[in-house]
Coordinates of C-alpha atoms in Angstrom, one line a residue:
X1 CA 0.0 0.0 0.0
X2 CA 3.0 2.4 0.2
X3 CA 3.5 4.7 -2.7
X4 CA 6.5 6.4 -4.4
X5 CA 7.8 9.4 -2.5
X6 CA 9.7 10.0 0.7
X7 CA 9.2 8.7 4.2
X8 CA 10.7 9.3 7.6
X9 CA 10.8 6.7 10.4
X10 CA 12.1 7.6 13.9
X11 CA 12.1 6.0 17.3
X12 CA 14.1 4.2 19.9
X13 CA 17.0 2.0 19.2
X14 CA 16.2 -1.6 18.2
X15 CA 12.5 -0.6 17.6
X16 CA 12.4 -2.0 14.1
X17 CA 13.1 0.9 11.8
X18 CA 15.8 -1.0 9.8
X19 CA 13.9 -4.3 9.8
X20 CA 10.8 -2.5 8.4
X21 CA 13.0 -0.9 5.7
X22 CA 14.2 -4.3 4.6
X23 CA 10.6 -5.6 4.8
X24 CA 9.5 -2.7 2.5
X25 CA 12.5 -3.6 0.2
X26 CA 11.2 -7.2 -0.1
X27 CA 7.7 -6.0 -0.9
X28 CA 9.1 -3.4 -3.4
X29 CA 10.8 -6.3 -5.3
X30 CA 7.6 -8.4 -5.1
X31 CA 5.6 -5.5 -6.6
X32 CA 7.9 -4.3 -9.3
X33 CA 9.6 -7.7 -10.1
X34 CA 12.6 -7.4 -12.4
X35 CA 12.3 -3.6 -12.5
X36 CA 12.8 -3.3 -8.7
X37 CA 16.1 -2.4 -7.2
X38 CA 16.8 -1.8 -3.5
X39 CA 19.8 0.3 -2.2
X40 CA 20.8 0.3 1.4
X41 CA 23.0 3.1 2.5
X42 CA 24.5 1.7 5.7
X43 CA 25.8 4.9 7.3
X44 CA 25.8 3.3 10.8
X45 CA 27.6 0.2 9.6
X46 CA 25.4 -2.1 11.7
X47 CA 23.8 -4.1 8.9
X48 CA 24.8 -7.8 9.0
X49 CA 24.6 -10.6 6.4
X50 CA 22.3 -12.5 8.9
X51 CA 19.7 -9.6 9.0
X52 CA 19.8 -9.3 5.2
X53 CA 19.3 -13.0 4.6
X54 CA 16.4 -13.1 7.0
X55 CA 14.6 -10.2 5.2
X56 CA 14.1 -12.4 2.1
X57 CA 15.3 -9.7 -0.2
X58 CA 16.6 -10.8 -3.6
X59 CA 20.2 -9.9 -3.3
X60 CA 20.6 -10.0 -7.1
X61 CA 18.6 -6.8 -7.1
X62 CA 20.1 -5.2 -4.1
X63 CA 23.1 -2.9 -3.4
X64 CA 24.6 -2.6 0.1
X65 CA 26.6 0.7 0.3
X66 CA 28.8 1.2 3.4
X67 CA 29.2 5.0 3.6
X68 CA 28.4 7.7 6.0
X69 CA 29.5 10.6 3.8
X70 CA 26.3 12.8 3.3
X71 CA 27.4 14.3 0.0
X72 CA 28.2 10.9 -1.6
X73 CA 24.9 9.5 -0.4
X74 CA 22.7 12.1 -1.9
X75 CA 24.9 12.5 -5.1
X76 CA 24.5 8.7 -5.7
X77 CA 20.8 8.8 -5.2
X78 CA 20.4 11.8 -7.6
X79 CA 22.6 10.2 -10.3
X80 CA 20.6 7.0 -10.1
X81 CA 17.3 8.7 -10.3
X82 CA 18.3 11.1 -13.2
X83 CA 20.2 8.5 -15.3
X84 CA 17.8 5.6 -15.2
X85 CA 17.7 4.6 -18.9
X86 CA 16.4 1.1 -18.1
X87 CA 13.4 2.3 -16.2
X88 CA 14.2 0.7 -12.7
X89 CA 12.0 1.4 -9.8
X90 CA 14.4 2.3 -6.9
X91 CA 13.8 2.0 -3.1
X92 CA 16.5 3.8 -1.2
X93 CA 17.0 2.9 2.5
X94 CA 19.0 5.6 4.3
X95 CA 20.1 4.2 7.7
X96 CA 20.5 6.6 9.3
X97 CA 20.3 10.4 8.8
X98 CA 22.0 10.8 12.2
X99 CA 25.2 8.9 11.2
X100 CA 25.8 11.0 8.1
X101 CA 28.8 13.3 8.1
X102 CA 30.2 15.9 5.8
X103 CA 33.4 15.2 3.9
X104 CA 35.2 18.2 5.4
X105 CA 34.4 17.2 8.9
X106 CA 35.9 13.7 8.3
X107 CA 39.4 15.1 8.0
X108 CA 39.2 17.3 11.1
X109 CA 40.5 16.3 14.4
X110 CA 38.0 15.6 17.2
X111 CA 39.0 18.9 18.8
X112 CA 37.9 20.9 15.8
X113 CA 34.3 22.0 15.8
X114 CA 32.2 20.9 12.8
X115 CA 30.2 23.5 10.8
X116 CA 27.0 24.3 12.7
X117 CA 23.9 22.9 10.9
X118 CA 26.1 21.9 7.9
X119 CA 24.4 18.5 7.5
X120 CA 21.0 20.0 8.0
X121 CA 21.7 22.5 5.1
X122 CA 22.7 19.6 2.8
X123 CA 19.6 17.6 3.8
X124 CA 17.5 20.7 2.9
X125 CA 19.2 20.9 -0.5
X126 CA 18.7 17.2 -1.1
X127 CA 15.0 17.5 -0.4
X128 CA 14.6 20.3 -2.9
X129 CA 16.6 18.5 -5.6
X130 CA 15.3 15.0 -5.1
X131 CA 11.6 15.4 -4.1
X132 CA 10.3 16.1 -7.6
X133 CA 12.3 13.4 -9.5
X134 CA 11.7 10.7 -6.8
X135 CA 7.9 11.3 -6.9
X136 CA 7.7 11.8 -10.6
X137 CA 9.8 8.7 -11.5
X138 CA 8.1 6.3 -9.1
X139 CA 10.9 5.8 -6.6
X140 CA 10.9 5.9 -2.8
X141 CA 13.4 7.2 -0.2
X142 CA 13.0 5.5 3.2
X143 CA 14.8 7.6 5.8
X144 CA 15.6 6.5 9.3
X145 CA 16.3 8.9 12.2
X146 CA 16.7 8.5 15.9
X147 CA 14.6 10.5 18.5
X148 CA 15.5 13.4 20.7
X149 CA 13.8 14.7 23.9
X150 CA 14.6 18.2 25.0
X151 CA 14.3 19.1 28.8
X152 CA 12.2 22.2 29.3
X153 CA 12.0 24.6 32.2
X154 CA 10.3 23.1 35.1
X155 CA 11.7 19.6 34.6
X156 CA 9.1 18.7 32.0
X157 CA 10.0 17.2 28.5
X158 CA 8.7 17.9 25.2
X159 CA 7.2 15.0 23.1
X160 CA 10.0 13.0 21.4
X161 CA 10.8 14.2 17.9
X162 CA 12.9 13.1 15.0
X163 CA 16.5 14.3 15.3
X164 CA 18.2 16.2 12.5
X165 CA 17.0 19.2 10.5
X166 CA 13.4 20.0 9.4
X167 CA 13.9 19.1 5.7
X168 CA 13.4 15.3 6.0
X169 CA 10.1 16.0 7.9
X170 CA 9.0 18.7 5.5
X171 CA 9.4 16.6 2.4
X172 CA 8.2 13.3 3.9
X173 CA 4.9 11.9 2.6
X174 CA 4.7 9.5 5.5
X175 CA 6.2 9.9 9.0
X176 CA 6.1 7.1 11.6
X177 CA 7.1 7.1 15.3
X178 CA 8.1 3.6 16.3
X179 CA 8.2 2.2 19.8
X180 CA 10.5 -0.3 21.2
X181 CA 8.9 -3.6 22.1
X182 CA 9.1 -5.2 25.6
X183 CA 9.0 -8.8 26.8
X184 CA 5.2 -9.1 26.2
X185 CA 5.6 -8.1 22.5
X186 CA 8.3 -10.5 21.6
X187 CA 7.6 -13.0 18.8
X188 CA 8.9 -16.5 19.7
X189 CA 9.6 -19.5 17.4
X190 CA 7.5 -21.7 19.7
X191 CA 6.2 -22.0 23.2
X192 CA 7.9 -23.0 26.4
X193 CA 11.0 -22.0 28.2
X194 CA 13.3 -23.0 25.3
X195 CA 11.5 -20.9 22.7
X196 CA 13.8 -18.3 21.0
X197 CA 12.9 -14.7 20.3
X198 CA 13.0 -14.1 16.7
X199 CA 11.4 -10.6 16.6
X200 CA 9.0 -8.2 18.3
X201 CA 5.8 -6.5 17.6
X202 CA 6.3 -2.8 17.0
X203 CA 3.8 0.0 17.6
X204 CA 3.8 2.8 15.0
X205 CA 2.0 6.1 15.3

């Protein structure tokens, strides 16, 4: 039921954001068959072969890109979308926005301050340049973000929000807040004390 465009998924760690992205990749391939291609930009470097195999994705129509350079990530997406002579339908999984870093910040020492809002400015430009061709050409950009909670005066906290700049939220057709599962939401491979946990049910709002 999901459509071409952009989406933003944010929530607690291990709440199922990446797993859902891979599930969407499998469904994308099922829907568009030989025309479907899934790209995973593994900026956090936490994807494993085990997770990938469990997703059921056809790896002959899948590219796993280990990079956290923000310029290279969005440049690659733009080139694929604008130079798609074979008419592929692309699903891009960006895991995650929080792990992306600018090239000029990579070469700095840890004592040098990075440019304030530099990454947010690039994400804003990416939204402006990619929104139209991604929608118009039938692709989807699935973006993952963590959450942040800001302490306010009086000790209260604002509702958790997606981290990062405003651009991913502004251009997103779908936004989902994902909640981490607990013991009563675990999915087991059987019953009894020896049953293994193979997943968990995730609440999305």
